Coordinates of C-alpha atoms and ligand atoms in Angstrom, one line a residue:
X102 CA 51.2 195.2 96.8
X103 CA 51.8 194.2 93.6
X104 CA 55.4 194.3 92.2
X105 CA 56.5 195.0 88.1
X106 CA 59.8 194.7 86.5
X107 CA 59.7 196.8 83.3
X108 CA 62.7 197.0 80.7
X109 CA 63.2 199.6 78.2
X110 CA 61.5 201.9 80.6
X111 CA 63.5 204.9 79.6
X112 CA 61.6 206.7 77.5
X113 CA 58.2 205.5 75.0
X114 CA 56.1 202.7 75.9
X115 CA 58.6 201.8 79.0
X116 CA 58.3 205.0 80.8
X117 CA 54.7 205.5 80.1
X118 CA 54.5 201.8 81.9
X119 CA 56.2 203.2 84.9
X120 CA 54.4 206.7 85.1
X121 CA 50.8 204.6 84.8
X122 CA 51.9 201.7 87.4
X123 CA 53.5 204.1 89.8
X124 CA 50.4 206.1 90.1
X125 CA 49.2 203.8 92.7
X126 CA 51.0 203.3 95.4
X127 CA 49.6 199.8 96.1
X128 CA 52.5 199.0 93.5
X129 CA 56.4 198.4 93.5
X130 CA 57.7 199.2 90.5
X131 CA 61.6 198.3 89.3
X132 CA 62.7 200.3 86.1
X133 CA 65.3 198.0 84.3
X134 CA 67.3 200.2 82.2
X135 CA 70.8 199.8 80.6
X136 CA 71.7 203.5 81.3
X137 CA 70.7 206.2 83.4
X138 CA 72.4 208.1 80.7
X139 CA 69.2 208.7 78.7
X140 CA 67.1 208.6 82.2
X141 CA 66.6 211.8 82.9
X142 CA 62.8 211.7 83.1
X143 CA 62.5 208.7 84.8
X144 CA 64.6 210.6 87.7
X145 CA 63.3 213.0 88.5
X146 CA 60.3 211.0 88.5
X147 CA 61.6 208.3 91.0
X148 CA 62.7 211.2 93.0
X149 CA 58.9 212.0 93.5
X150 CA 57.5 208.7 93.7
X151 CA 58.9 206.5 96.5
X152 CA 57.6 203.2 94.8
X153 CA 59.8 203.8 91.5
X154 CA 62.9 202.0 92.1
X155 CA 65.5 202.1 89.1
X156 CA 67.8 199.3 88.2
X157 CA 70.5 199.2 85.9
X158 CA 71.7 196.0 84.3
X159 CA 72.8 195.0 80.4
X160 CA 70.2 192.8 78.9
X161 CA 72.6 191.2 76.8
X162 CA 74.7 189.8 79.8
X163 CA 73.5 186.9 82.4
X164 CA 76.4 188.4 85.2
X165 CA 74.3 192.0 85.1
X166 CA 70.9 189.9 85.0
X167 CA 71.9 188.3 88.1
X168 CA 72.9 191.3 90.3
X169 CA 69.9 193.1 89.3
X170 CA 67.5 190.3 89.8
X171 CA 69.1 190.0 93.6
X172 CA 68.5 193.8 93.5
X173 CA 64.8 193.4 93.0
X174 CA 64.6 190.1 95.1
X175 CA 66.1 192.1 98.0
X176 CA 63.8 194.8 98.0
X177 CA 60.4 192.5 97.3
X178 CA 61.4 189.8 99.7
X179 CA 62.6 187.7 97.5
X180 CA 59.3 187.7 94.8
X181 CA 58.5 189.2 91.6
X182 CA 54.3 189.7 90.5
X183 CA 54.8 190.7 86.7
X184 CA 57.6 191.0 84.4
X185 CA 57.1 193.1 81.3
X186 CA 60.0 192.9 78.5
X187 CA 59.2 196.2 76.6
X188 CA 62.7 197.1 75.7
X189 CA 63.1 196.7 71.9
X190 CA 64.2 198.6 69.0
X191 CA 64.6 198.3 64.8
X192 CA 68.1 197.7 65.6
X193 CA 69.8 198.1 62.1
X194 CA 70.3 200.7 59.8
X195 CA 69.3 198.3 56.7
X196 CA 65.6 198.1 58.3
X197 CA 64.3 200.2 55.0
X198 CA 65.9 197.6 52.7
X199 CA 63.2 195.1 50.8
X200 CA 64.0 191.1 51.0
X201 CA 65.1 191.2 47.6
X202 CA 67.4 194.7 48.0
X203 CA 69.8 191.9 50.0
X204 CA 70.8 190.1 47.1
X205 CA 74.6 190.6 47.4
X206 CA 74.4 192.1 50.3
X207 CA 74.9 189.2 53.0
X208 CA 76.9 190.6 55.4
X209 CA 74.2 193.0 55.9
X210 CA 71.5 190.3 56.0
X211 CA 73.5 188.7 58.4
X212 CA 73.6 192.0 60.5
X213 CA 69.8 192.9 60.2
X214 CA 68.9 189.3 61.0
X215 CA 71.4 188.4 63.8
X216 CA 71.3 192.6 65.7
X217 CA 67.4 192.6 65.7
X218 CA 67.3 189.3 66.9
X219 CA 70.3 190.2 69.6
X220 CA 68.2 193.4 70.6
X221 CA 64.5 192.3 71.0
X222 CA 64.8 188.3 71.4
X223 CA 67.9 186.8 73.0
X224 CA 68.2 189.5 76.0
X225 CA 64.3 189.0 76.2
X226 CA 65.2 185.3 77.4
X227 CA 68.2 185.8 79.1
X228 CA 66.0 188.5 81.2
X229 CA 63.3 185.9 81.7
X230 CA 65.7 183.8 82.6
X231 CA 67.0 185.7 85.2
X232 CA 64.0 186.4 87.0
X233 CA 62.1 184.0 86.7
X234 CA 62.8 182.5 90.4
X235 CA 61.5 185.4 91.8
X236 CA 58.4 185.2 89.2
X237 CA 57.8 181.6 90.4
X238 CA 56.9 183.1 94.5
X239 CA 55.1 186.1 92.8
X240 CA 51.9 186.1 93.3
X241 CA 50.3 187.2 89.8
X242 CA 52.8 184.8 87.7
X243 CA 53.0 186.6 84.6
X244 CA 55.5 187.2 81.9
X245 CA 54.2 189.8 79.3
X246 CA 57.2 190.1 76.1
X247 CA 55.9 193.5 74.4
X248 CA 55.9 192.4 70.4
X249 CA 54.2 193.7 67.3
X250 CA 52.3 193.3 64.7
X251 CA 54.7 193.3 62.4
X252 CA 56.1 189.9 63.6
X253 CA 52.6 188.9 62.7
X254 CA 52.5 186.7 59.4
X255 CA 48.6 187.4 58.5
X256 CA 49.5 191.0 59.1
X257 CA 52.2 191.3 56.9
X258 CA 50.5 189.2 54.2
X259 CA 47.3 191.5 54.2
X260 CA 49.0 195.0 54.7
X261 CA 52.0 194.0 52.3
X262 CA 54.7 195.6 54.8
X263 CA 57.9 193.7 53.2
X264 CA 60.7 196.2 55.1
X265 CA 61.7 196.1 58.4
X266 CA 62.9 192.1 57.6
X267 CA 64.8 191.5 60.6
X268 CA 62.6 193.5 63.5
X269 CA 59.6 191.7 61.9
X270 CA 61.2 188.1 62.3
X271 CA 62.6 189.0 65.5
X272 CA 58.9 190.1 66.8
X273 CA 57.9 186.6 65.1
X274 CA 60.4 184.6 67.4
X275 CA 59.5 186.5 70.7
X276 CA 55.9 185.5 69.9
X277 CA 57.4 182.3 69.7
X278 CA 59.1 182.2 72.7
X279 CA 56.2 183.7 74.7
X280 CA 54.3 180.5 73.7
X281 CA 57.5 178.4 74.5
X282 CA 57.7 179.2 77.9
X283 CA 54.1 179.6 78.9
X284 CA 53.9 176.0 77.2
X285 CA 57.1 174.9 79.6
X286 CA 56.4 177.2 82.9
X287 CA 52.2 176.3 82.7
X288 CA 51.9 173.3 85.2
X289 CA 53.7 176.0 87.6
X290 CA 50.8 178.6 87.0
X291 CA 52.8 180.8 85.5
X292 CA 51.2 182.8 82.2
X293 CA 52.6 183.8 79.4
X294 CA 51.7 186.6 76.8
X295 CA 53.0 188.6 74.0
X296 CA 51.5 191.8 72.7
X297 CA 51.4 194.5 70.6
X298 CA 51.0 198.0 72.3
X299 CA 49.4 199.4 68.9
X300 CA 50.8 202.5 67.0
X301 CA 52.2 204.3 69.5
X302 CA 53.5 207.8 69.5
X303 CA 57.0 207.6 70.2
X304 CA 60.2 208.6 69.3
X305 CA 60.8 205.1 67.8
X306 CA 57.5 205.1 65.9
X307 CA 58.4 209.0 64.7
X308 CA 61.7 207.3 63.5
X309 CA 60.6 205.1 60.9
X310 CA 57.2 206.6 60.3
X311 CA 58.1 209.9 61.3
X312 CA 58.6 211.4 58.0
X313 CA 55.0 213.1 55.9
X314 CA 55.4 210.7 52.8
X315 CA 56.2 207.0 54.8
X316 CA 53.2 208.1 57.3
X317 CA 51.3 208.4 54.1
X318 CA 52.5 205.1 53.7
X319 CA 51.7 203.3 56.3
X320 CA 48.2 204.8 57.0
X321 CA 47.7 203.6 53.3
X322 CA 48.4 199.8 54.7
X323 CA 46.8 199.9 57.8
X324 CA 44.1 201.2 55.7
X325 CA 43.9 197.8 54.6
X326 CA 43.0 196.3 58.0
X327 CA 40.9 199.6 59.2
X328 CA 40.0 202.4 57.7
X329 CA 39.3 204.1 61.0
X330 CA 43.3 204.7 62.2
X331 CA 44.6 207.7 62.0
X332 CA 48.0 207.9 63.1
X333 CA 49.6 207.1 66.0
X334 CA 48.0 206.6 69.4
X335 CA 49.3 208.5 72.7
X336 CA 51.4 206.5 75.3
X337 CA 49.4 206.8 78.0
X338 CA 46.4 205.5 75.7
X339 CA 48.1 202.4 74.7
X340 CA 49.8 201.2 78.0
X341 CA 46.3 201.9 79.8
X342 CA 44.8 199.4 77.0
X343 CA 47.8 196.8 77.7
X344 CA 47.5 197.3 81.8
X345 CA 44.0 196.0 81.0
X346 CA 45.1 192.7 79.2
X347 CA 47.6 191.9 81.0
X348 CA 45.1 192.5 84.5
X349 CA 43.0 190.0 82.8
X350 CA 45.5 187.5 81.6
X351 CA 44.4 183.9 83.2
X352 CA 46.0 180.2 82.3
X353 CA 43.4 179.8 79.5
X354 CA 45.0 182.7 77.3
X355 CA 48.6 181.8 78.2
X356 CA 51.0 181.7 75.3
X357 CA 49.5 184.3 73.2
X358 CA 49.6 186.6 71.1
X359 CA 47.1 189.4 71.7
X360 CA 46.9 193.5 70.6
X361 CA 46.4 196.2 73.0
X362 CA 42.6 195.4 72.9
X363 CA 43.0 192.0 73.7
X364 CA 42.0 190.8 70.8
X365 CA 43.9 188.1 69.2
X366 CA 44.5 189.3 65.8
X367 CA 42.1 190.4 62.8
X368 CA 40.5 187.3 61.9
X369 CA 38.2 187.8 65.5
X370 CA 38.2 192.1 65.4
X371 CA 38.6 193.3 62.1
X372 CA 40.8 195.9 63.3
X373 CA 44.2 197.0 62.6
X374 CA 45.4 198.3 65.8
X375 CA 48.3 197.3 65.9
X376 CA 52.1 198.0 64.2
Ligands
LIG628 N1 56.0 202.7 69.1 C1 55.3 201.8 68.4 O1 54.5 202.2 67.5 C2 55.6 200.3 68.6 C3 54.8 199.4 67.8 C4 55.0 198.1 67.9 C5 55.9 197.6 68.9 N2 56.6 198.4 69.6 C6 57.5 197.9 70.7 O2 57.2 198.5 71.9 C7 58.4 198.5 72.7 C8 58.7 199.9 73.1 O3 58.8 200.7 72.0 P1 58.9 202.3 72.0 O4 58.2 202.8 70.8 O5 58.6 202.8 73.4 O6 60.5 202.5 71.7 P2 61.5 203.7 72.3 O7 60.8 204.9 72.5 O8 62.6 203.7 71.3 O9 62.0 203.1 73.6 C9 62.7 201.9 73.6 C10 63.2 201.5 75.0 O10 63.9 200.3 74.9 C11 65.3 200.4 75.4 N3 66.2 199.6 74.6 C12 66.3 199.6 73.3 N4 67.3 198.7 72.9 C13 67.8 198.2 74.1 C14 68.8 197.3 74.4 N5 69.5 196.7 73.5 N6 69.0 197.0 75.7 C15 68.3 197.5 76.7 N7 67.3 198.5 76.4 C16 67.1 198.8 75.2 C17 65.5 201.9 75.3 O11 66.5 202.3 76.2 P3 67.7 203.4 76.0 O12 67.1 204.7 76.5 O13 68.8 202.9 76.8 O14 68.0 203.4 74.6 C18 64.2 202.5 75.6 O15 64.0 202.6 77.0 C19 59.5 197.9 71.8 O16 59.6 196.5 72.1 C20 58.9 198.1 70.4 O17 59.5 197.1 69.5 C21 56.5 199.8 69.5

């Protein structure tokens, strides 16, 4: 049996994690949500699948970490095979502003910079954090921070995407810590890896790209990297693509930053698949 903890597996990427994982009963698989307020699918689901166990905890606070690691660690045995830190979001409402549109505008920097990094970094350690004695008597040792390729700096510089400032340095500080702690947790054999899950139909992707003329835009810059993308790929396509990666993740790839094909970046594939 191989146990998961997923976070951010509400809805998207998340719950399209737990629908794929929970389909084989060989695995235990812990839902780490904030709220069961936006959970409705992920119920009813659990209610059908007796290997979907949902926890709720706030990412942002060490106290909830605890009692929900101790919730896993009670029902594993005190182990934990793969953690996967999915949860994430474009967490301001400047995201659409340029660099330069900041000029005079440094509270909102502040907020764009310090929320995003709040959202899809800090809680991502404090998670790890949390966990990570019951990672260290897993069996699988693996610790998979779900990025993009927007906190990618040779994407950014060939696509020229210059919004999204603070979710894009955020994403390029998880990467960071992804490598930090595989470079830390290594002489325990634990692995480390931070991916992109690709342009993925979801109600966050509709969000931002959601709208005729910015999809124009952005199939105009991923044009750049590929002509062959066009338009967002399904859930279920992309999480099958990561379950792959992260199946094949060994000590000599530990710390980095791969896409959902498990290449690591452009320079080897020539593809843009990624966001
Ligand atoms: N979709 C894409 O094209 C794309 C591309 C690149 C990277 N990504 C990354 O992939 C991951 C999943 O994205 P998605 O498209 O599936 O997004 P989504 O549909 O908006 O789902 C985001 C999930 O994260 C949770 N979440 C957000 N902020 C949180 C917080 N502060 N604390 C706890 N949980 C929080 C949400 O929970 P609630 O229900 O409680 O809000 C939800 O379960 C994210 O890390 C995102 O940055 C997505």
């Amino acid at each position: 049996m191989v146990s998961w903890v997923v976070t951010g597996a509400t809805r998207g990427i998340g719950f399209g994690w737990i629908e794929n994982l929970s389909a084989d009963a060989r695995n235990q698989v812990f839902a780490l949500i904030r709220s069961r307020a936006t959970a409705a699918p992920l119920e009813s689901l659990a209610a059908k699948r007796k290997n979907i166990h949902i926890v709720e905890a706030d990412l942002s606070d060490p106290e909830s970490l605890k009692q929900a690691a101790a919730h896993v660690a009670e029902a594993t045995g005190g182990s934990l095979d793969v953690l996967l830190l999915n949860h994430g979001a474009a967490a301001a409402d400047t995201s659409s502003l340029l660099p330069t549109a900041f000029h005079g505008k440094e509270k909102e920097l502040e907020h764009e910079i310090s929320e995003n990094i709040k959202v899809n970094l800090t809680t991502s350690i404090y998670v790890t954090n949390a966990f990570l004695h019951l990672i260290r008597k897993g069996t699988e040792k693996k610790i998979v921070f779900v990025s993009s390729s927007s906190g990618d700096i040779e994407f950014t510089r060939i696509t020229g995407l210059s919004a999204v400032l603070g979710y894009s340095i955020a994403k390029a500080g998880l990467n960071m810590v992804a490598t930090k702690f595989g470079a830390e947790l290594a002489p325990e054999g634990i692995k480390t890896l931070s991916i992109s899950p690709g342009w993925v139909n979801t109600e966050a992707a509709q969000a931002i790209t959601g709208d005729p003329e910015t999809r124009k835009f952005f199939l105009s810059i991923f044009h750049k990297l590929d002509a062959n993308v066009d338009g967002p790929i399904p859930v279920a396509e992309s999480v099958s693509a990561q379950l792959k990666v992260v199946q094949d993740l060994t000590e000599k790839d530990s710390g980095k930053f791969f896409t959902h094909r498990g290449d690591d970046i452009l320079r080897s594939s020539g593809e843009a698949e990624w966001f």
